[in-house]
Coordinates of C-alpha atoms and ligand atoms in Angstrom, one line a residue:
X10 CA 24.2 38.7 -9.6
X11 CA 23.5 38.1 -13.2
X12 CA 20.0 37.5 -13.6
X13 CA 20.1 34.8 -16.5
X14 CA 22.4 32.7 -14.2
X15 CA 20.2 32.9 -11.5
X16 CA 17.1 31.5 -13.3
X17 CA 19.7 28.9 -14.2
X18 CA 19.9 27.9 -10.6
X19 CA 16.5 27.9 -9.6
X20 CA 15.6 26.0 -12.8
X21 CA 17.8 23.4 -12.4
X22 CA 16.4 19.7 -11.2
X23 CA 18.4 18.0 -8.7
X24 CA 16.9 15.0 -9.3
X25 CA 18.2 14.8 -13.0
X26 CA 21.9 14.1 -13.8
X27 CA 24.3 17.3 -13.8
X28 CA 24.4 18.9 -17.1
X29 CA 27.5 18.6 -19.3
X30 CA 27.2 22.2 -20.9
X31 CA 28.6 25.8 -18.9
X32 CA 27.5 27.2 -17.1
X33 CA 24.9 25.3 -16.7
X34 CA 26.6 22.5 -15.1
X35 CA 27.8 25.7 -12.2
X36 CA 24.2 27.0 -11.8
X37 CA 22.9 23.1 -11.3
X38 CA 26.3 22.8 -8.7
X39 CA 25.2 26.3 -7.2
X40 CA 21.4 24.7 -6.5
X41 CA 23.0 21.8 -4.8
X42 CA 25.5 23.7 -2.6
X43 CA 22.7 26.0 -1.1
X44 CA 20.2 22.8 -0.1
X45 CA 23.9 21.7 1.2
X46 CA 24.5 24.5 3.2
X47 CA 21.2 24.9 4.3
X48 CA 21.0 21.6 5.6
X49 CA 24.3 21.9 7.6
X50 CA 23.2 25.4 8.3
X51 CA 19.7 23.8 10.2
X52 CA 22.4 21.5 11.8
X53 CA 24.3 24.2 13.7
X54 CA 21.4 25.8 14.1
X55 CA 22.8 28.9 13.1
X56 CA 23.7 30.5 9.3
X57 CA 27.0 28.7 8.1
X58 CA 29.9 31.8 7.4
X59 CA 32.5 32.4 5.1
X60 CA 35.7 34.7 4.6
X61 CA 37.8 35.1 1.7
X62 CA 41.1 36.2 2.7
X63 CA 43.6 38.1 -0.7
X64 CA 46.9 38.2 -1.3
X65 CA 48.6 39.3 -4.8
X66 CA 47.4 41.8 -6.8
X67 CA 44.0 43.4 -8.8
X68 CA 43.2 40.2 -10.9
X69 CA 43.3 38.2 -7.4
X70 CA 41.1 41.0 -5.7
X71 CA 38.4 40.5 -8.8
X72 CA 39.0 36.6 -8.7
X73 CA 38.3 37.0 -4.8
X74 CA 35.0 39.2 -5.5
X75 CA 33.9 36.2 -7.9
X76 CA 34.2 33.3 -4.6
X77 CA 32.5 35.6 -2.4
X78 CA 29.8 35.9 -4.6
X79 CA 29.5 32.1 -5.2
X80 CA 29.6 31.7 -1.3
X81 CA 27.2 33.9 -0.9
X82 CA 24.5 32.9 -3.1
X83 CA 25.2 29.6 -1.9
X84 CA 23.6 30.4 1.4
X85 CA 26.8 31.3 2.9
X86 CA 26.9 35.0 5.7
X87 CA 30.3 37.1 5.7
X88 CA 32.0 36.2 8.4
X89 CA 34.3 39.1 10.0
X90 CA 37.3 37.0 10.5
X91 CA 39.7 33.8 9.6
X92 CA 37.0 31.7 12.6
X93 CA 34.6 31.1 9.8
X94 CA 32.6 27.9 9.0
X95 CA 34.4 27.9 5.0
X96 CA 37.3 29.9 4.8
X97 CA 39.4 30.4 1.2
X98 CA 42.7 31.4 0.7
X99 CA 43.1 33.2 -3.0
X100 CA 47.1 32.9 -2.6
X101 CA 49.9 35.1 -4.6
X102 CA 53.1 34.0 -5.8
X103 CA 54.7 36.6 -7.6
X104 CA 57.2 36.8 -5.0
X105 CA 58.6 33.9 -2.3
X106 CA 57.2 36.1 0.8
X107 CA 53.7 36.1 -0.6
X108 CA 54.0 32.2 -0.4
X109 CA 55.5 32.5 3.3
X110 CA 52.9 34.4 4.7
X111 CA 50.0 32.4 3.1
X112 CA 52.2 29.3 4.8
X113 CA 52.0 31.0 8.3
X114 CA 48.4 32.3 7.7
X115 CA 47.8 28.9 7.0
X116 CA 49.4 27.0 9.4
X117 CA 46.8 29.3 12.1
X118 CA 43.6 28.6 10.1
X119 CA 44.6 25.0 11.4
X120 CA 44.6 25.9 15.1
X121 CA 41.0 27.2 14.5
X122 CA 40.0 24.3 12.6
X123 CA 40.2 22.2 15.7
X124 CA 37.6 24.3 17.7
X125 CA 35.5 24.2 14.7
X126 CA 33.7 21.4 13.9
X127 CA 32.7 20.9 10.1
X128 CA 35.2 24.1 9.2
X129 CA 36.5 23.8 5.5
X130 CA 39.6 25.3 4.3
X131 CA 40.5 26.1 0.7
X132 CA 43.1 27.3 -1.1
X133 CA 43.4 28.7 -4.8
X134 CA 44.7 31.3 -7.0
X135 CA 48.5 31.4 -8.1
X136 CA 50.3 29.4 -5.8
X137 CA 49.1 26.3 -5.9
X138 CA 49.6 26.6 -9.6
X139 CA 52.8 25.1 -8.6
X140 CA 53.1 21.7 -7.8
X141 CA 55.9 21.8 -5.0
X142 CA 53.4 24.1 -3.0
X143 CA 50.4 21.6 -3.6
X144 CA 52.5 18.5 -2.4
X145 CA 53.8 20.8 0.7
X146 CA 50.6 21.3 1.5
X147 CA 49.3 18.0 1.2
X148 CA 51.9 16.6 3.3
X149 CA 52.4 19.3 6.3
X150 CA 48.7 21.2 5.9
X151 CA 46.6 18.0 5.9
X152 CA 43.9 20.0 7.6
X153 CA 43.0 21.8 4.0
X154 CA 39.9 20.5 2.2
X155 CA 39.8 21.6 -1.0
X156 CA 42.6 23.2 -3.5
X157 CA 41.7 24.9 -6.8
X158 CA 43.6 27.1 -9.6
X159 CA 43.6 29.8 -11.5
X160 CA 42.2 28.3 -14.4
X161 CA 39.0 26.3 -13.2
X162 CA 37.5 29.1 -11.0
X163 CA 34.6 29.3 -12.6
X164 CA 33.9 26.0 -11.6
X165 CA 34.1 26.8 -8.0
X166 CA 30.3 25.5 -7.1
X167 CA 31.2 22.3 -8.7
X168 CA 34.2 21.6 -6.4
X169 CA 32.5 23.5 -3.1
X170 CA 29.7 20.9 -3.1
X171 CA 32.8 18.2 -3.0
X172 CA 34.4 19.7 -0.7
X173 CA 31.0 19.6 1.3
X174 CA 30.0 16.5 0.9
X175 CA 33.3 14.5 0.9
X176 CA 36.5 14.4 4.6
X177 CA 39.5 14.1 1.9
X178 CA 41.3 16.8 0.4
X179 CA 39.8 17.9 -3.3
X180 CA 42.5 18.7 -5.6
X181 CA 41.8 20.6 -8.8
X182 CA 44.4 22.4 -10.6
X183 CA 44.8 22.5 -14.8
X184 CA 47.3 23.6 -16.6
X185 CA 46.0 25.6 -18.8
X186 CA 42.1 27.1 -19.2
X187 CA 39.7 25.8 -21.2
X188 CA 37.5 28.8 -22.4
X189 CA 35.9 31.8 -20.4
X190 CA 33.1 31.0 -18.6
X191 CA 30.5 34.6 -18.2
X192 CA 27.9 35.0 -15.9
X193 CA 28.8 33.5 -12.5
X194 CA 27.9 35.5 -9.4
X195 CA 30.0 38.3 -8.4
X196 CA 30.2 39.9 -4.7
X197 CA 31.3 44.0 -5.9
X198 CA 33.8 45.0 -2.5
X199 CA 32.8 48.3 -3.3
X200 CA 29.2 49.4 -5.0
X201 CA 30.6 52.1 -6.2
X202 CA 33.9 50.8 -8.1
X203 CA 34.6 47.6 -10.0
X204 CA 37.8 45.8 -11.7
X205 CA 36.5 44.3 -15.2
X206 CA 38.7 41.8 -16.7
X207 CA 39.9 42.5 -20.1
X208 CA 42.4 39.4 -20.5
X209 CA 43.8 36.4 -18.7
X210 CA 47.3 35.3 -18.4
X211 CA 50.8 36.9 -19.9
X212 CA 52.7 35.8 -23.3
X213 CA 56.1 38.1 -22.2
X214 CA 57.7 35.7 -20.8
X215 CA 60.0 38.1 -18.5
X216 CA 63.0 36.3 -17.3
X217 CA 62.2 36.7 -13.4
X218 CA 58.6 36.2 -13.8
X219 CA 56.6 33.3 -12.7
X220 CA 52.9 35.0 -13.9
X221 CA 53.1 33.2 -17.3
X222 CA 53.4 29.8 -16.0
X223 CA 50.9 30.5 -13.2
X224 CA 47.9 32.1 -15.0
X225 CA 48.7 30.5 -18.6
X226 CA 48.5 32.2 -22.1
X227 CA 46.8 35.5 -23.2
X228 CA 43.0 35.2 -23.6
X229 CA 41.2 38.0 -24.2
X230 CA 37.1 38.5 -23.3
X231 CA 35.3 39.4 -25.9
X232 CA 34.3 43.1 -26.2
X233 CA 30.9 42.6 -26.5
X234 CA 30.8 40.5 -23.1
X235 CA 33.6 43.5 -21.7
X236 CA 31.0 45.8 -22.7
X237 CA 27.8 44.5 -21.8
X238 CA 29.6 43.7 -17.5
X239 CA 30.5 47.7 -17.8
X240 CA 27.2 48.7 -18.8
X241 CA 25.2 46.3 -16.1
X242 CA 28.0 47.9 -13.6
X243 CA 26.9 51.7 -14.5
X244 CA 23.3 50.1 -14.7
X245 CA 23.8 49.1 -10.8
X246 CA 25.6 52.4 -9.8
X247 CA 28.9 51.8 -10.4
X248 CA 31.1 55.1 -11.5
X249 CA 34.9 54.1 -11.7
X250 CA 35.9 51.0 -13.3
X251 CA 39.2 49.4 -14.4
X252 CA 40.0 47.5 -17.4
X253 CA 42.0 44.4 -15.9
X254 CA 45.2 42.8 -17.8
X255 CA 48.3 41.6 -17.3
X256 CA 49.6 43.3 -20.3
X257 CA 46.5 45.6 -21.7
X258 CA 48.4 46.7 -24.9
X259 CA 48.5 43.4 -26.2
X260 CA 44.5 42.9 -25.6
X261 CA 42.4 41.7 -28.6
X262 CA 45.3 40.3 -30.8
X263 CA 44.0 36.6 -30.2
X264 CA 40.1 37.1 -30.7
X265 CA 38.4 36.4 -34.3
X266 CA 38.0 40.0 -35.2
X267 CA 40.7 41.8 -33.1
X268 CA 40.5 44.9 -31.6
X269 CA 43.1 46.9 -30.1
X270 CA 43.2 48.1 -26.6
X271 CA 42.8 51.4 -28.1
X272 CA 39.5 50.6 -29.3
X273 CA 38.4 49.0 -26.5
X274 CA 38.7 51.3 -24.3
X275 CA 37.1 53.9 -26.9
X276 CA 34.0 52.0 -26.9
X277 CA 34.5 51.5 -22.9
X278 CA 34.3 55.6 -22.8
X279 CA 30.4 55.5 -24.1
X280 CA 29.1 53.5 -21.8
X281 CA 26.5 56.1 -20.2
X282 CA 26.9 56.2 -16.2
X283 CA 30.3 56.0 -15.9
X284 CA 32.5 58.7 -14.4
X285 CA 36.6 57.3 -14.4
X286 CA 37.6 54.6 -16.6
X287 CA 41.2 53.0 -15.2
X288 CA 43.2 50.1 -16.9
X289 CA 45.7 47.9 -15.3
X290 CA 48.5 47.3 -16.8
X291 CA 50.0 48.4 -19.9
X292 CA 53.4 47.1 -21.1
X293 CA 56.0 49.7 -22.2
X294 CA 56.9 47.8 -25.1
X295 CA 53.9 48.3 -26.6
X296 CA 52.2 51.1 -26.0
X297 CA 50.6 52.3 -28.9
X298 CA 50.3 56.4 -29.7
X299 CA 46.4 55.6 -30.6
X300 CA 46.3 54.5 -26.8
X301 CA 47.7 58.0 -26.0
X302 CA 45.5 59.9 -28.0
X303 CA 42.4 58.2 -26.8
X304 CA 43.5 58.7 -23.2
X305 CA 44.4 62.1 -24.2
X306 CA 41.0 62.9 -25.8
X307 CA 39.0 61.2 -23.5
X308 CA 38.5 63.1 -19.8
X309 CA 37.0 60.0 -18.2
X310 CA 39.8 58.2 -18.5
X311 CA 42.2 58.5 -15.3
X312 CA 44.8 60.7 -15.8
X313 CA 47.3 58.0 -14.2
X314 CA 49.6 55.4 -16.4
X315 CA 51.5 52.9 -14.5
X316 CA 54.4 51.4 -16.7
X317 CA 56.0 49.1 -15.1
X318 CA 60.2 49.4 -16.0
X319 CA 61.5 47.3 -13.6
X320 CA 64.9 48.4 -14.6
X321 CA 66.7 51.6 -15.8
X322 CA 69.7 49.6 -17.1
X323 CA 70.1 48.1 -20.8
X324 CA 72.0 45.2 -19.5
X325 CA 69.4 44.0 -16.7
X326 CA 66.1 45.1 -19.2
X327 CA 67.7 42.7 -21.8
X328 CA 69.0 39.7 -19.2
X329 CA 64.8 40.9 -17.9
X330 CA 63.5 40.0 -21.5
X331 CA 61.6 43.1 -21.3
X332 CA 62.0 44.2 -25.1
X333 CA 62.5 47.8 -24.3
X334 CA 65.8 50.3 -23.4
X335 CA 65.9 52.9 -21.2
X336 CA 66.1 55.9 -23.8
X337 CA 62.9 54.0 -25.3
X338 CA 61.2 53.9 -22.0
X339 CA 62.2 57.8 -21.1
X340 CA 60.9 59.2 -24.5
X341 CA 57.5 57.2 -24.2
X342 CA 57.2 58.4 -20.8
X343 CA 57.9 61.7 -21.8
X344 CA 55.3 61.7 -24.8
X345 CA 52.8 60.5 -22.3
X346 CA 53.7 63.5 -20.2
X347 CA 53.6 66.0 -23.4
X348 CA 50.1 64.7 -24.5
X349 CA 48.3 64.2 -21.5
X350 CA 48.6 66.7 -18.9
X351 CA 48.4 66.2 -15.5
X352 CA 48.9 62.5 -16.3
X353 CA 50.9 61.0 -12.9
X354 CA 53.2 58.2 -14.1
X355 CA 54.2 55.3 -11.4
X356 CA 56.2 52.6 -12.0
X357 CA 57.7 49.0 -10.6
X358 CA 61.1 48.7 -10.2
X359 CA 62.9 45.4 -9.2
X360 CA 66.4 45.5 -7.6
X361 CA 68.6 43.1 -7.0
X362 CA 68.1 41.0 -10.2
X363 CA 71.0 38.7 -11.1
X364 CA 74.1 40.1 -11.8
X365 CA 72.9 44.1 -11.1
X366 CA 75.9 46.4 -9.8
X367 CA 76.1 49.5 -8.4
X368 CA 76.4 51.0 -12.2
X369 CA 72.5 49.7 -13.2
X370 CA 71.6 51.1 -10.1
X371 CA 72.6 54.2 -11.2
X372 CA 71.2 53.5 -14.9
X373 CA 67.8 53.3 -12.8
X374 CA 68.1 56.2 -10.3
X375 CA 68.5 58.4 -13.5
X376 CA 65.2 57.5 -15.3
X377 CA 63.5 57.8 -12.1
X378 CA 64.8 61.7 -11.7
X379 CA 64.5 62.1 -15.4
X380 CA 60.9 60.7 -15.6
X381 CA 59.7 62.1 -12.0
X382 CA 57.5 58.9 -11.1
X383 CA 54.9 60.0 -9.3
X384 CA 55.0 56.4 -7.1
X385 CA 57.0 53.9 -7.7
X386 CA 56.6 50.5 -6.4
X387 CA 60.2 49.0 -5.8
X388 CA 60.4 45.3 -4.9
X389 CA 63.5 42.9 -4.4
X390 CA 63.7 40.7 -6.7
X391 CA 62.7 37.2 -5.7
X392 CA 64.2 34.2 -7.2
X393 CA 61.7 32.0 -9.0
X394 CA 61.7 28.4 -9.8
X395 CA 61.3 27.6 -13.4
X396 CA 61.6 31.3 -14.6
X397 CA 65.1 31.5 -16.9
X398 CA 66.3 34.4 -14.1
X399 CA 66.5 31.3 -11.1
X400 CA 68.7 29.3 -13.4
X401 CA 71.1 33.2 -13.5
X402 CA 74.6 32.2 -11.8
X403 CA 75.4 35.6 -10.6
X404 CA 72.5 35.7 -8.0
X405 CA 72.8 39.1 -5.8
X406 CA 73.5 38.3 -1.8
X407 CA 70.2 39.2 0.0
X408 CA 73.0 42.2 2.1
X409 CA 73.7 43.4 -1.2
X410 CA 70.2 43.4 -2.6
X411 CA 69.1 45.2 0.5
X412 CA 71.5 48.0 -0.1
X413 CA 70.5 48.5 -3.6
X414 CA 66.9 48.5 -3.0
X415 CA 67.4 50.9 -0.3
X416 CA 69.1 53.6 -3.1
X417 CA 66.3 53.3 -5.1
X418 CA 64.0 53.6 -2.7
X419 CA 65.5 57.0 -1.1
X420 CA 65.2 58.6 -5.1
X421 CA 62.2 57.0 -5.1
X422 CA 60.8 59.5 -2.5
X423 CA 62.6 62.1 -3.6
X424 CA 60.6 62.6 -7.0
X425 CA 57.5 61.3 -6.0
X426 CA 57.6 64.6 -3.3
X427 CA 58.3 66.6 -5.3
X428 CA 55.6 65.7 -8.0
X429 CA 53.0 65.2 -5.4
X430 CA 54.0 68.8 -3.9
X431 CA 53.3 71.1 -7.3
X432 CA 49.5 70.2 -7.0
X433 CA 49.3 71.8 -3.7
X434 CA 46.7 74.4 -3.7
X435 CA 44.5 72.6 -6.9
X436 CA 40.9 72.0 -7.1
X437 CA 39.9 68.4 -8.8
X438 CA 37.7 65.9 -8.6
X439 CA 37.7 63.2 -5.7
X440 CA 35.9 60.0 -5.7
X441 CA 35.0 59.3 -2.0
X442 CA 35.9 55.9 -1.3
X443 CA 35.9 54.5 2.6
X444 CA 36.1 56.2 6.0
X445 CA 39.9 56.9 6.8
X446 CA 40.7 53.6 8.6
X447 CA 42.9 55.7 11.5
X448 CA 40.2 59.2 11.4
X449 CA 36.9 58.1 11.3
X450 CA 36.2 62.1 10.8
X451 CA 38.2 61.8 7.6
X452 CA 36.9 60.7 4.2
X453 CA 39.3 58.8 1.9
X454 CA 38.9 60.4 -1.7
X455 CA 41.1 59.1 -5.1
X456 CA 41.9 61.6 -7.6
X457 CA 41.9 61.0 -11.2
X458 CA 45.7 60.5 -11.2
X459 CA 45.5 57.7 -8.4
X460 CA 46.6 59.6 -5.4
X461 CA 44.4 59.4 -2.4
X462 CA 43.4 62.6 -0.2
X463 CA 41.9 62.7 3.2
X464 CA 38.5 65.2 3.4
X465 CA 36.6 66.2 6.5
X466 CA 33.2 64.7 6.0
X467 CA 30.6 61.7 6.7
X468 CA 29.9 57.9 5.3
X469 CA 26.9 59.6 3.0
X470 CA 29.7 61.2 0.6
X471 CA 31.4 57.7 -0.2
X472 CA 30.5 56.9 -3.8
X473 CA 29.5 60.2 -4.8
X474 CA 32.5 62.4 -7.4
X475 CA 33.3 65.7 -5.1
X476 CA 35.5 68.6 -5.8
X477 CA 38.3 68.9 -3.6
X478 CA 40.7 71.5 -2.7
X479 CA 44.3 69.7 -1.7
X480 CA 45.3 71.9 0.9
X481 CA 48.0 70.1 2.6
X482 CA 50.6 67.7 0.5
X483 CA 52.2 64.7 2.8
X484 CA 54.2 62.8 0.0
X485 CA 52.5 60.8 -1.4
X486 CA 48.9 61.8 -0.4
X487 CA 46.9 65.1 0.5
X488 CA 44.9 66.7 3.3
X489 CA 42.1 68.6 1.5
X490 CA 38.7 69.9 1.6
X491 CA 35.5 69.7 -0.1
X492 CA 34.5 72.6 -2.2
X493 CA 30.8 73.3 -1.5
X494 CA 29.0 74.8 -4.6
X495 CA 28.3 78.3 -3.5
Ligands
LIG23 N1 60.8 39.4 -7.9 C1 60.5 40.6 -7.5 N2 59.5 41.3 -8.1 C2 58.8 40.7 -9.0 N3 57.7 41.2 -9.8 C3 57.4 40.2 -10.7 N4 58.2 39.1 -10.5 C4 59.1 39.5 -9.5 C5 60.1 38.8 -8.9 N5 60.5 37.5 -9.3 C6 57.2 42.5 -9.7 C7 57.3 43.3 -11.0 C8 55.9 43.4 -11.5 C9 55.1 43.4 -10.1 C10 53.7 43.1 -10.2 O1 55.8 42.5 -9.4 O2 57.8 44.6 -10.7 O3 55.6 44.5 -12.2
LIG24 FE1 55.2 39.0 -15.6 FE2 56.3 40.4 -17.6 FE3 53.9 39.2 -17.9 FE4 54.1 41.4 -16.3 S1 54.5 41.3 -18.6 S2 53.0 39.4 -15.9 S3 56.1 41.1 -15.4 S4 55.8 38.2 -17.6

């Protein structure tokens, strides 16, 4: 936690009015929430717990690290399940079954509401951006006490002490954000590995994509502030971290004195401690050769570009918005390949947008043999409401989508085999991350290009950079071995 913020919190006097300034009217909403949860703590006579539960993507898993931390140094213990005292929801919406399954996860948090008393039930991040899931909610999940956006989450203390002391249902939700607030408490999932945000929210505009009207306009951080949360990170033994945007390329362009991306992650590079530098994601659009010769020139920096191209075909990248054509995408993808080697390249690919034959299929089968993708993440397209791609009139039957998605999918394996295969036999450097969740004898390692390999060994290797033989290649991840120094 960041130490300034903290003294905040302790210094703040409860018996004064709030302060109007950030974040010092958080830190003096922090000091009330832990004399809150204390009290109701004494009450139970037990500690009060908490679970965040995730859905969506990086930016979500970093937003989600932000309310644990706030619910921690509230008072708050980890609970190991949904049966917790306050439990949050930080919801995706990208596609329609990431609101479905927050719906049914939903509807069971209720049925453990009513065996426990004084639970609270929130719900925030992308989905309730929308106001047709808000007013579902508040008519058939009554039960939920408090919902909050993306663009207020810093103000989470503030609306956890209404939720505590108030029965109804707190609503929050902006439409737009109001600045970057720093210094708010942050529970790291991993000590060893940490997202850093770069930027918030997507100018593109993409015809099937609901992200700009869900997480606002581009703001970038500042790099002084981007600098300063890498360098406490490496100061607290963090070794990997990635640079989080929706679109990195297009980081810096609103700030006073803009900087480029490139830059950025140039100065990112010097910060002493750190091992692997990663960034998340970069559009193809604009991806600038300066970014390639940094990455190129820079060993820290993963040797692993996802860019996203959604589709191979001219006609669907143009009806997509995507500003790009497929013999653009192939070269780029190619000069990445000629200047960085080793570099893995993975992709998303969305099938069965509006009015997409059998021919664009084709279109994208080709630049996924002619580009190799090392992964490729393929997802049906899901209609959006409010995006110009809902409004399309030559929607794809779901049947026919399915049978798209499944041609993609079979090239999709097909390359990424074969890619994965040719560094069978190579030594390179692992980052050991978690015990193997089915082996407990295994340790799960990440290469510098993103693909994971499974090592004999024990808990005291995670966090520590290792040199691993692959010895064994199973598509898209390895069997190896540590290499012991002789
Ligand atoms: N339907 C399906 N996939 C989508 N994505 C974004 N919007 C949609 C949609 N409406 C995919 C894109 C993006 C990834 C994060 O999610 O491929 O890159
Ligand atoms: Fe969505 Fe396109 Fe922005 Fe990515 S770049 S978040 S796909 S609008």
């Amino acid at each position: 936690m960041n130490d300034s913020f903290e003294t905040l919190v302790q210094q703040a006097d409860l018996h004064s009015p709030a302060p109007e300034t950030e974040p010092a009217r958080q830190a003096f909403d922090l000091a009330r929430a832990r004399e809150l949860v204390r009290a109701r703590g004494l009450a139970a006579g037990r500690p009060l717990t908490a679970r965040v539960e995730t859905f969506g993507c990086q930016m979500n898993a970093r937003d989600s690290e932000k309310i644990i931390g706030i619910l921690r140094s509230a008072g708050f213990t980890d609970a190991s399940s949904e049966d917790a005292d306050f439990l949050v929801y930080n919801t995706c919406t990208v596609r329609d079954n990431a609101d479905q399954r927050v719906f049914g996860r939903l509807g069971r948090a209720g049925h453990l509401k009513r065996n426990r008393p004084g639970m609270k039930i929130a719900v925030c991040g992308c989905m309730v951006q929308e106001q047709t899931n808000v007013e579902k909610i508040r008519k058939s999940y009554r039960f939920v006490d408090l919902i909050f956006g993306t663009h207020n989450l810093y103000r989470f203390p503030e609306y956890l002490c209404a939720c505590l002391e108030s029965e109804g249902m707190v609503i929050e939700i902006w439409d737009r954000a109001d600045r970057i607030v720093e210094a708010l408490p942050v529970a790291r999932k991993y000590p060893f590995k940490s997202g850093v945000n770069i930027s918030f929210g997507c100018n593109n505009f993409c015809s099937y994509c609901i992200v700009p009207y869900v997480r606002g306009r581009e703001r970038s951080r500042a790099p002084r502030d981007i600098l300063h949360e890498c360098a406490q990170l490496a100061a607290d033994g963090v070794v990997e971290i990635m640079l989080l945007g929706q679109n990195v390329n297009s980081y810096g362009r609103d700030l006073d004195t803009p900087c480029s991306f490139a830059e950025l992650l140039e100065q990112v590079c010097r910060v002493e401690g750190l091992r692997r530098i990663r960034f998340m994601t970069p559009h193809p659009k604009d991806l600038s050769d300066d970014l390639i010769r940094v990455i190129a020139e820079n060993e820290i920096i993963a040797r692993h570009v996802h860019l996203p191209l959604q589709s191979g075909s001219d006609r669907i990248l143009r009806r997509m918005n995507r500003r790009y054509t497929k013999e653009q995408y192939i070269s780029l993808a190619e000069k990445i390949r000629a200047r960085i080697p080793d570099v893995s390249i993975t992709t998303d690919i969305i099938v069965g947008f509006p009015g997409e034959t059998d021919a664009d299929i084709d279109d994208t089968i080709d630049v996924v043999r002619r580009v190799g993708f090392d992964n490729a993440f393929t997802f049906i397209y899901s209609k959006r409401a409010g995006t110009p791609a809902a409004k399309m009139e030559d929607q794809v039957p779901e049947a026919e989508k399915n049978r798209l998605f499944n041609r993609v999918l079979t090239a999709v394996q097909e390359t990424a085999h074969t890619r994965a295969g040719r560094l069978t036999g190579r030594v390179m450097e692992a980052l050991a991350e978690e015990v193997n969740l089915k082996d407990s004898s295994l340790i799960t390692c990440r290469l510098s290009n993103n693909m994971l390999v499974h090592v004999p060994g024990d808990p005291s290797m995670i966090g520590k950079m290792l040199p691993v033989r692959l010895d064994e290649c199973r598509g898209f991840y390895f069997f190896g071995s540590v290499i012991l120094d002789s």
